[in-house]
Amino acid sequence: MVWLLLLAALALVALGWCSSHHWQGWFHRWRVGRYYATTHLRTHQLRRDHKPSTRTSTTPPYRVGHIVRCDYRDSASAPPARSGSLRIVSWNIEFGCSYKLAEVVTELRRLDADVVLLQEVDWCHAPDDAPTPFTHDAFHEIASALGLAGIWAPHYAYQGEGHRGAWGNAILTRFAIEHEHDRFVPLRHLFDYDRVHLEVCCGISVRVRQFERVVRHLQSYELGDEDRVVIGGDLNTFGHGLLRLSPFHCNDAYRFRSLFYEEAQWWEERVLPALLKGRGTALARLADPFEKSAQHTLAGGPMGVFAGKLDWLFLDPAALPVLRTAVGTGTQSDHAWISVDVSIPLKL
């Protein structure tokens, strides 16, 4: 009986933490936000040589449905290419909170990635007549500090007392951007192509359907065997442990069907083989090279009761052989970054 009471107390503390720190924000977005972005980007033949282009962007205030562009590269100061390799980083930066933005920039500079996939990239502004005027533009601040080109797709707009803002996902790169594609779907089908950010206040089955739409969208491009695809981002795969008791995070039959699995393990063993089978070589061989039960990207909650692998990088290890993987500490954000070094031909 004592153990049952202790377990019940722990569950109440953990779910209370989740309610105050996570549920309310996401549930608010579920009710208020209408549309989310799907963005596709291709780098120009993975070449570093380029002519510096004009730095352009949509004029603030940024709106849902716009693609914001920037190019802060300088060919004279661009770092030399790694011989035959490419580094890709994906990171949910927790809205690019201004008080941690300098730490995020410092960490990204240290990682020295060729392609950076960012989730929860924030812009907010309070006018001069506001009690506390300010402007916070994480996308441009990060891109300019690192000297990269990029695109940002705001997919949620908000307005508070005396300020307004937007947040979305971004791709930053050393390379010339050949093509970007922006597409919107209702919130219930939330995803972000190339920087996937699946919903958290739902069940496993909803996230599976969302990711299936990403795969079908990629399949519509009729990719050839030589095409290289990378999908990275926050899949919010933490529907396990005590969260199985949550009516918001686990509200379908998979809360019990996936019993004894972490959600990331369930995806690797049950979901991905079924979703990718028969989709063509470029998609059928996609895999995430990280250990699902050991390399967690979210510590989450008291004593780590919500810990899990939420962040993923999918690639074809046959076309892009993996040289090295790494996972960050998570001190600059609530998520840890993930990084993959892959081998590439010198000329693609």
Tab-separated table of C-alpha atoms in Angstrom:
chain	number	residue	atom	x	y	z
A	1	MET	CA	0.000	0.000	0.000
A	2	VAL	CA	2.849	2.395	0.855
A	3	TRP	CA	4.455	1.771	-2.526
A	4	LEU	CA	1.161	2.392	-4.282
A	5	LEU	CA	0.738	5.696	-2.444
A	6	LEU	CA	4.297	6.736	-3.323
A	7	LEU	CA	3.724	5.836	-6.975
A	8	ALA	CA	0.467	7.785	-7.035
A	9	ALA	CA	2.176	10.805	-5.453
A	10	LEU	CA	4.970	10.664	-8.027
A	11	ALA	CA	2.431	10.463	-10.835
A	12	LEU	CA	0.573	13.507	-9.516
A	13	VAL	CA	3.798	15.518	-9.177
A	14	ALA	CA	4.951	14.533	-12.653
A	15	LEU	CA	1.621	15.213	-14.324
A	16	GLY	CA	1.357	18.493	-12.433
A	17	TRP	CA	4.757	19.526	-13.789
A	18	CYS	CA	3.689	18.573	-17.269
A	19	SER	CA	0.446	20.498	-16.951
A	20	SER	CA	2.117	23.703	-15.821
A	21	HIS	CA	5.138	23.559	-18.118
A	22	HIS	CA	3.989	21.847	-21.273
A	23	TRP	CA	0.291	21.078	-21.651
A	24	GLN	CA	-1.042	24.594	-21.324
A	25	GLY	CA	1.170	26.096	-24.014
A	26	TRP	CA	0.574	23.310	-26.509
A	27	PHE	CA	-3.157	23.086	-25.797
A	28	HIS	CA	-3.420	26.838	-26.387
A	29	ARG	CA	-1.739	26.397	-29.754
A	30	TRP	CA	-4.033	23.516	-30.601
A	31	ARG	CA	-7.116	25.679	-30.091
A	32	VAL	CA	-5.905	29.010	-31.447
A	33	GLY	CA	-3.494	28.264	-34.269
A	34	ARG	CA	-5.115	27.387	-37.584
A	35	TYR	CA	-2.369	26.506	-40.017
A	36	TYR	CA	1.156	25.208	-39.927
A	37	ALA	CA	3.829	25.312	-42.613
A	38	THR	CA	5.396	22.629	-44.718
A	39	THR	CA	8.659	23.846	-46.185
A	40	HIS	CA	10.997	22.185	-48.659
A	41	LEU	CA	14.480	23.365	-49.543
A	42	ARG	CA	17.138	22.120	-51.917
A	43	THR	CA	20.739	23.240	-51.712
A	44	HIS	CA	22.406	23.976	-55.010
A	45	GLN	CA	24.442	20.855	-55.804
A	46	LEU	CA	25.997	21.076	-52.324
A	47	ARG	CA	28.538	23.612	-53.573
A	48	ARG	CA	30.158	26.238	-51.395
A	49	ASP	CA	31.223	28.491	-54.279
A	50	HIS	CA	28.618	31.175	-54.812
A	51	LYS	CA	28.045	34.824	-55.540
A	52	PRO	CA	26.828	36.654	-52.429
A	53	SER	CA	23.206	37.573	-52.979
A	54	THR	CA	21.157	40.451	-51.635
A	55	ARG	CA	19.909	39.876	-48.118
A	56	THR	CA	16.170	39.826	-48.406
A	57	SER	CA	13.275	39.024	-46.105
A	58	THR	CA	9.587	39.620	-45.705
A	59	THR	CA	8.965	42.959	-43.997
A	60	PRO	CA	7.844	42.537	-40.371
A	61	PRO	CA	5.425	41.800	-38.920
A	62	TYR	CA	5.938	38.298	-40.268
A	63	ARG	CA	2.768	36.442	-41.155
A	64	VAL	CA	1.817	32.816	-41.303
A	65	GLY	CA	2.128	31.764	-44.930
A	66	HIS	CA	5.215	33.827	-45.729
A	67	ILE	CA	8.701	32.475	-46.322
A	68	VAL	CA	11.370	34.711	-44.829
A	69	ARG	CA	14.733	34.581	-46.590
A	70	CYS	CA	18.204	35.729	-45.687
A	71	ASP	CA	21.747	35.326	-46.964
A	72	TYR	CA	24.552	36.411	-44.656
A	73	ARG	CA	27.273	34.386	-46.374
A	74	ASP	CA	30.511	36.003	-47.400
A	75	SER	CA	32.544	33.986	-49.899
A	76	ALA	CA	35.737	35.696	-48.777
A	77	SER	CA	35.342	34.528	-45.198
A	78	ALA	CA	33.536	31.219	-45.736
A	79	PRO	CA	35.320	28.366	-43.930
A	80	PRO	CA	36.890	25.642	-46.072
A	81	ALA	CA	34.810	22.590	-46.903
A	82	ARG	CA	35.350	19.353	-45.032
A	83	SER	CA	36.943	16.968	-47.460
A	84	GLY	CA	34.238	14.592	-48.621
A	85	SER	CA	31.914	14.997	-45.633
A	86	LEU	CA	28.823	16.930	-44.608
A	87	ARG	CA	27.607	17.817	-41.106
A	88	ILE	CA	23.860	18.101	-40.461
A	89	VAL	CA	22.430	19.358	-37.162
A	90	SER	CA	18.806	19.382	-36.025
A	91	TRP	CA	17.754	21.278	-32.903
A	92	ASN	CA	14.573	22.463	-31.217
A	93	ILE	CA	15.836	25.717	-29.661
A	94	GLU	CA	12.850	26.334	-27.356
A	95	PHE	CA	11.497	29.394	-29.202
A	96	GLY	CA	14.990	30.880	-29.489
A	97	CYS	CA	14.432	32.488	-26.083
A	98	SER	CA	16.332	35.776	-26.028
A	99	TYR	CA	17.931	35.027	-22.667
A	100	LYS	CA	19.510	31.862	-24.106
A	101	LEU	CA	20.038	32.937	-27.708
A	102	ALA	CA	23.713	33.818	-27.196
A	103	GLU	CA	24.293	30.322	-25.791
A	104	VAL	CA	22.497	28.769	-28.774
A	105	VAL	CA	24.641	30.768	-31.223
A	106	THR	CA	27.834	29.837	-29.380
A	107	GLU	CA	26.921	26.152	-29.492
A	108	LEU	CA	25.997	26.252	-33.194
A	109	ARG	CA	29.242	28.047	-33.998
A	110	ARG	CA	31.144	25.325	-32.154
A	111	LEU	CA	29.281	22.594	-34.051
A	112	ASP	CA	30.225	24.239	-37.381
A	113	ALA	CA	27.465	22.463	-39.325
A	114	ASP	CA	26.930	22.647	-43.078
A	115	VAL	CA	23.148	22.355	-42.759
A	116	VAL	CA	21.181	23.343	-39.634
A	117	LEU	CA	17.516	22.390	-39.154
A	118	LEU	CA	15.896	24.462	-36.404
A	119	GLN	CA	12.493	24.165	-34.750
A	120	GLU	CA	10.698	26.738	-32.563
A	121	VAL	CA	12.425	29.776	-34.070
A	122	ASP	CA	10.783	32.876	-32.628
A	123	TRP	CA	10.205	36.509	-33.633
A	124	CYS	CA	8.453	38.971	-31.341
A	125	HIS	CA	8.142	42.750	-31.222
A	126	ALA	CA	6.855	45.431	-28.870
A	127	PRO	CA	6.575	48.933	-30.424
A	128	ASP	CA	8.272	52.056	-29.109
A	129	ASP	CA	5.131	53.151	-27.272
A	130	ALA	CA	4.935	49.848	-25.375
A	131	PRO	CA	5.874	49.761	-21.670
A	132	THR	CA	8.993	47.758	-22.601
A	133	PRO	CA	9.909	48.185	-26.306
A	134	PHE	CA	11.925	45.340	-27.808
A	135	THR	CA	12.465	43.270	-30.941
A	136	HIS	CA	13.618	39.667	-30.858
A	137	ASP	CA	14.377	38.009	-34.215
A	138	ALA	CA	16.025	34.639	-33.599
A	139	PHE	CA	16.183	33.653	-37.289
A	140	HIS	CA	18.150	36.688	-38.468
A	141	GLU	CA	20.242	36.889	-35.304
A	142	ILE	CA	21.390	33.279	-35.616
A	143	ALA	CA	21.921	33.401	-39.401
A	144	SER	CA	23.895	36.659	-39.287
A	145	ALA	CA	26.037	35.520	-36.360
A	146	LEU	CA	26.951	32.299	-38.179
A	147	GLY	CA	27.241	33.811	-41.665
A	148	LEU	CA	24.719	31.438	-43.259
A	149	ALA	CA	21.910	31.580	-45.801
A	150	GLY	CA	18.490	30.317	-44.864
A	151	ILE	CA	14.726	30.331	-44.920
A	152	TRP	CA	12.241	30.582	-42.085
A	153	ALA	CA	8.568	29.610	-42.318
A	154	PRO	CA	6.460	31.106	-39.500
A	155	HIS	CA	3.548	28.776	-38.850
A	156	TYR	CA	2.040	30.222	-35.694
A	157	ALA	CA	1.209	33.859	-34.883
A	158	TYR	CA	0.356	35.214	-31.447
A	159	GLN	CA	-0.432	38.522	-29.777
A	160	GLY	CA	0.065	39.414	-26.124
A	161	GLU	CA	-0.219	42.518	-24.012
A	162	GLY	CA	1.690	45.184	-25.913
A	163	HIS	CA	3.548	42.803	-28.220
A	164	ARG	CA	3.018	40.340	-31.034
A	165	GLY	CA	5.082	37.672	-32.662
A	166	ALA	CA	5.366	34.466	-34.647
A	167	TRP	CA	7.349	31.290	-34.498
A	168	GLY	CA	8.200	28.537	-36.928
A	169	ASN	CA	10.986	26.375	-38.296
A	170	ALA	CA	14.113	27.259	-40.250
A	171	ILE	CA	16.847	25.813	-42.420
A	172	LEU	CA	20.283	27.440	-42.388
A	173	THR	CA	23.088	26.399	-44.722
A	174	ARG	CA	26.478	27.309	-46.142
A	175	PHE	CA	25.237	26.464	-49.615
A	176	ALA	CA	23.295	28.345	-52.253
A	177	ILE	CA	19.565	27.644	-51.943
A	178	GLU	CA	18.209	26.298	-55.211
A	179	HIS	CA	14.543	25.932	-54.353
A	180	GLU	CA	12.211	26.410	-51.411
A	181	HIS	CA	8.640	25.261	-51.188
A	182	ASP	CA	6.008	26.354	-48.725
A	183	ARG	CA	2.717	24.602	-48.135
A	184	PHE	CA	0.056	24.756	-45.446
A	185	VAL	CA	-2.265	22.163	-43.992
A	186	PRO	CA	-4.762	22.280	-41.111
A	187	LEU	CA	-3.285	21.978	-37.640
A	188	ARG	CA	-4.580	18.460	-37.165
A	189	HIS	CA	-2.091	17.412	-39.867
A	190	LEU	CA	0.826	19.356	-38.413
A	191	PHE	CA	4.197	18.640	-39.917
A	192	ASP	CA	7.180	20.462	-41.339
A	193	TYR	CA	8.908	18.793	-44.257
A	194	ASP	CA	12.668	18.660	-43.870
A	195	ARG	CA	12.264	19.947	-40.322
A	196	VAL	CA	9.441	17.788	-39.071
A	197	HIS	CA	7.647	19.063	-35.947
A	198	LEU	CA	4.793	16.732	-35.059
A	199	GLU	CA	2.035	17.463	-32.548
A	200	VAL	CA	2.456	16.611	-28.880
A	201	CYS	CA	-1.115	16.889	-27.516
A	202	CYS	CA	-2.491	13.843	-29.299
A	203	GLY	CA	-1.822	10.131	-29.516
A	204	ILE	CA	0.818	8.075	-31.276
A	205	SER	CA	-1.569	7.313	-34.142
A	206	VAL	CA	-1.941	11.026	-34.966
A	207	ARG	CA	1.823	11.489	-35.192
A	208	VAL	CA	2.055	8.406	-37.398
A	209	ARG	CA	-0.561	9.834	-39.789
A	210	GLN	CA	1.245	13.168	-39.848
A	211	PHE	CA	4.556	11.552	-40.710
A	212	GLU	CA	2.873	9.391	-43.338
A	213	ARG	CA	1.787	12.584	-45.100
A	214	VAL	CA	5.394	13.768	-45.085
A	215	VAL	CA	6.446	10.513	-46.741
A	216	ARG	CA	3.652	10.677	-49.322
A	217	HIS	CA	4.578	14.278	-50.100
A	218	LEU	CA	8.174	13.235	-50.703
A	219	GLN	CA	7.022	10.321	-52.822
A	220	SER	CA	5.159	12.723	-55.102
A	221	TYR	CA	8.532	14.104	-56.250
A	222	GLU	CA	9.260	10.771	-57.997
A	223	LEU	CA	12.734	10.607	-56.512
A	224	GLY	CA	15.375	8.625	-58.355
A	225	ASP	CA	17.858	6.164	-56.886
A	226	GLU	CA	20.564	8.845	-56.860
A	227	ASP	CA	18.476	11.443	-55.016
A	228	ARG	CA	19.535	12.069	-51.432
A	229	VAL	CA	16.853	12.864	-48.872
A	230	VAL	CA	17.274	14.091	-45.298
A	231	ILE	CA	14.332	14.598	-42.939
A	232	GLY	CA	15.073	16.022	-39.524
A	233	GLY	CA	13.203	17.509	-36.609
A	234	ASP	CA	11.159	17.097	-33.469
A	235	LEU	CA	8.678	14.216	-33.765
A	236	ASN	CA	7.579	14.542	-30.123
A	237	THR	CA	7.844	10.772	-29.695
A	238	PHE	CA	7.487	10.538	-25.934
A	239	GLY	CA	4.135	8.791	-25.539
A	240	HIS	CA	5.398	6.289	-22.983
A	241	GLY	CA	5.954	5.890	-19.258
A	242	LEU	CA	3.650	7.996	-17.074
A	243	LEU	CA	2.459	9.920	-20.128
A	244	ARG	CA	0.385	6.871	-21.047
A	245	LEU	CA	-1.967	8.124	-18.320
A	246	SER	CA	-2.312	11.565	-19.922
A	247	PRO	CA	-5.562	12.204	-21.862
A	248	PHE	CA	-3.715	14.842	-23.909
A	249	HIS	CA	-0.457	13.101	-24.807
A	250	CYS	CA	-1.746	9.528	-25.172
A	251	ASN	CA	-5.400	9.391	-26.107
A	252	ASP	CA	-5.564	6.394	-28.431
A	253	ALA	CA	-5.223	2.619	-28.303
A	254	TYR	CA	-1.468	2.770	-28.881
A	255	ARG	CA	-0.940	3.850	-25.276
A	256	PHE	CA	-1.421	0.143	-24.464
A	257	ARG	CA	-0.401	-1.494	-27.751
A	258	SER	CA	3.062	0.034	-27.358
A	259	LEU	CA	3.372	-1.114	-23.746
A	260	PHE	CA	6.955	-2.035	-22.744
A	261	TYR	CA	8.279	0.162	-25.564
A	262	GLU	CA	9.463	3.731	-25.574
A	263	GLU	CA	7.626	5.472	-28.409
A	264	ALA	CA	10.863	5.913	-30.384
A	265	GLN	CA	11.483	2.154	-30.188
A	266	TRP	CA	7.922	1.516	-31.321
A	267	TRP	CA	8.485	3.765	-34.342
A	268	GLU	CA	11.725	2.041	-35.286
A	269	GLU	CA	10.379	-1.500	-34.992
A	270	ARG	CA	6.721	-1.149	-36.009
A	271	VAL	CA	5.950	2.196	-37.666
A	272	LEU	CA	8.812	3.054	-40.015
A	273	PRO	CA	9.145	-0.345	-41.757
A	274	ALA	CA	5.438	-0.231	-42.645
A	275	LEU	CA	5.435	3.443	-43.702
A	276	LEU	CA	8.531	3.305	-45.907
A	277	LYS	CA	8.030	-0.069	-47.576
A	278	GLY	CA	7.381	0.213	-51.309
A	279	ARG	CA	8.027	3.976	-51.415
A	280	GLY	CA	10.994	3.783	-53.798
A	281	THR	CA	14.676	3.345	-53.050
A	282	ALA	CA	15.309	6.923	-51.905
A	283	LEU	CA	12.644	6.643	-49.190
A	284	ALA	CA	12.545	2.929	-48.369
A	285	ARG	CA	16.099	2.992	-47.012
A	286	LEU	CA	15.651	6.045	-44.769
A	287	ALA	CA	16.847	5.388	-41.229
A	288	ASP	CA	17.739	7.309	-38.085
A	289	PRO	CA	21.262	6.340	-36.917
A	290	PHE	CA	20.752	7.056	-33.199
A	291	GLU	CA	20.113	4.613	-30.353
A	292	LYS	CA	16.436	4.971	-29.535
A	293	SER	CA	16.443	3.960	-25.872
A	294	ALA	CA	19.830	5.383	-24.846
A	295	GLN	CA	20.327	8.643	-26.757
A	296	HIS	CA	17.478	10.706	-25.326
A	297	THR	CA	17.045	14.304	-26.485
A	298	LEU	CA	14.615	15.411	-23.755
A	299	ALA	CA	15.338	14.873	-20.064
A	300	GLY	CA	11.844	15.976	-19.104
A	301	GLY	CA	10.193	16.169	-15.716
A	302	PRO	CA	11.229	15.220	-12.191
A	303	MET	CA	13.759	12.374	-12.175
A	304	GLY	CA	13.504	12.198	-15.968
A	305	VAL	CA	10.069	10.556	-15.992
A	306	PHE	CA	9.332	12.107	-19.410
A	307	ALA	CA	12.762	11.389	-20.902
A	308	GLY	CA	12.796	10.150	-24.461
A	309	LYS	CA	14.153	10.430	-27.964
A	310	LEU	CA	11.983	13.147	-29.508
A	311	ASP	CA	14.364	14.391	-32.209
A	312	TRP	CA	15.258	12.496	-35.373
A	313	LEU	CA	17.445	12.690	-38.491
A	314	PHE	CA	16.420	10.354	-41.302
A	315	LEU	CA	18.795	9.607	-44.174
A	316	ASP	CA	19.796	6.749	-46.454
A	317	PRO	CA	22.997	5.267	-44.980
A	318	ALA	CA	23.773	3.571	-48.301
A	319	ALA	CA	23.763	6.876	-50.209
A	320	LEU	CA	25.103	8.967	-47.304
A	321	PRO	CA	27.342	6.720	-45.175
A	322	VAL	CA	27.345	7.854	-41.555
A	323	LEU	CA	30.776	8.799	-40.209
A	324	ARG	CA	29.789	10.089	-36.780
A	325	THR	CA	26.746	10.860	-34.639
A	326	ALA	CA	26.505	13.058	-31.557
A	327	VAL	CA	23.861	14.264	-29.092
A	328	GLY	CA	24.107	17.514	-27.126
A	329	THR	CA	23.614	18.099	-23.428
A	330	GLY	CA	20.330	20.012	-23.628
A	331	THR	CA	21.535	22.866	-21.401
A	332	GLN	CA	20.830	25.637	-23.946
A	333	SER	CA	17.277	24.418	-24.658
A	334	ASP	CA	14.792	21.906	-23.321
A	335	HIS	CA	15.879	19.674	-26.234
A	336	ALA	CA	19.374	18.408	-26.975
A	337	TRP	CA	20.704	18.923	-30.488
A	338	ILE	CA	21.522	15.925	-32.674
A	339	SER	CA	24.307	15.855	-35.254
A	340	VAL	CA	25.296	13.516	-38.079
A	341	ASP	CA	28.460	13.610	-40.185
A	342	VAL	CA	27.990	11.826	-43.509
A	343	SER	CA	30.327	10.960	-46.344
A	344	ILE	CA	29.535	12.566	-49.698
A	345	PRO	CA	31.193	12.485	-53.120
A	346	LEU	CA	33.359	15.526	-53.783
A	347	LYS	CA	31.112	16.249	-56.766
A	348	LEU	CA	27.427	15.377	-56.685
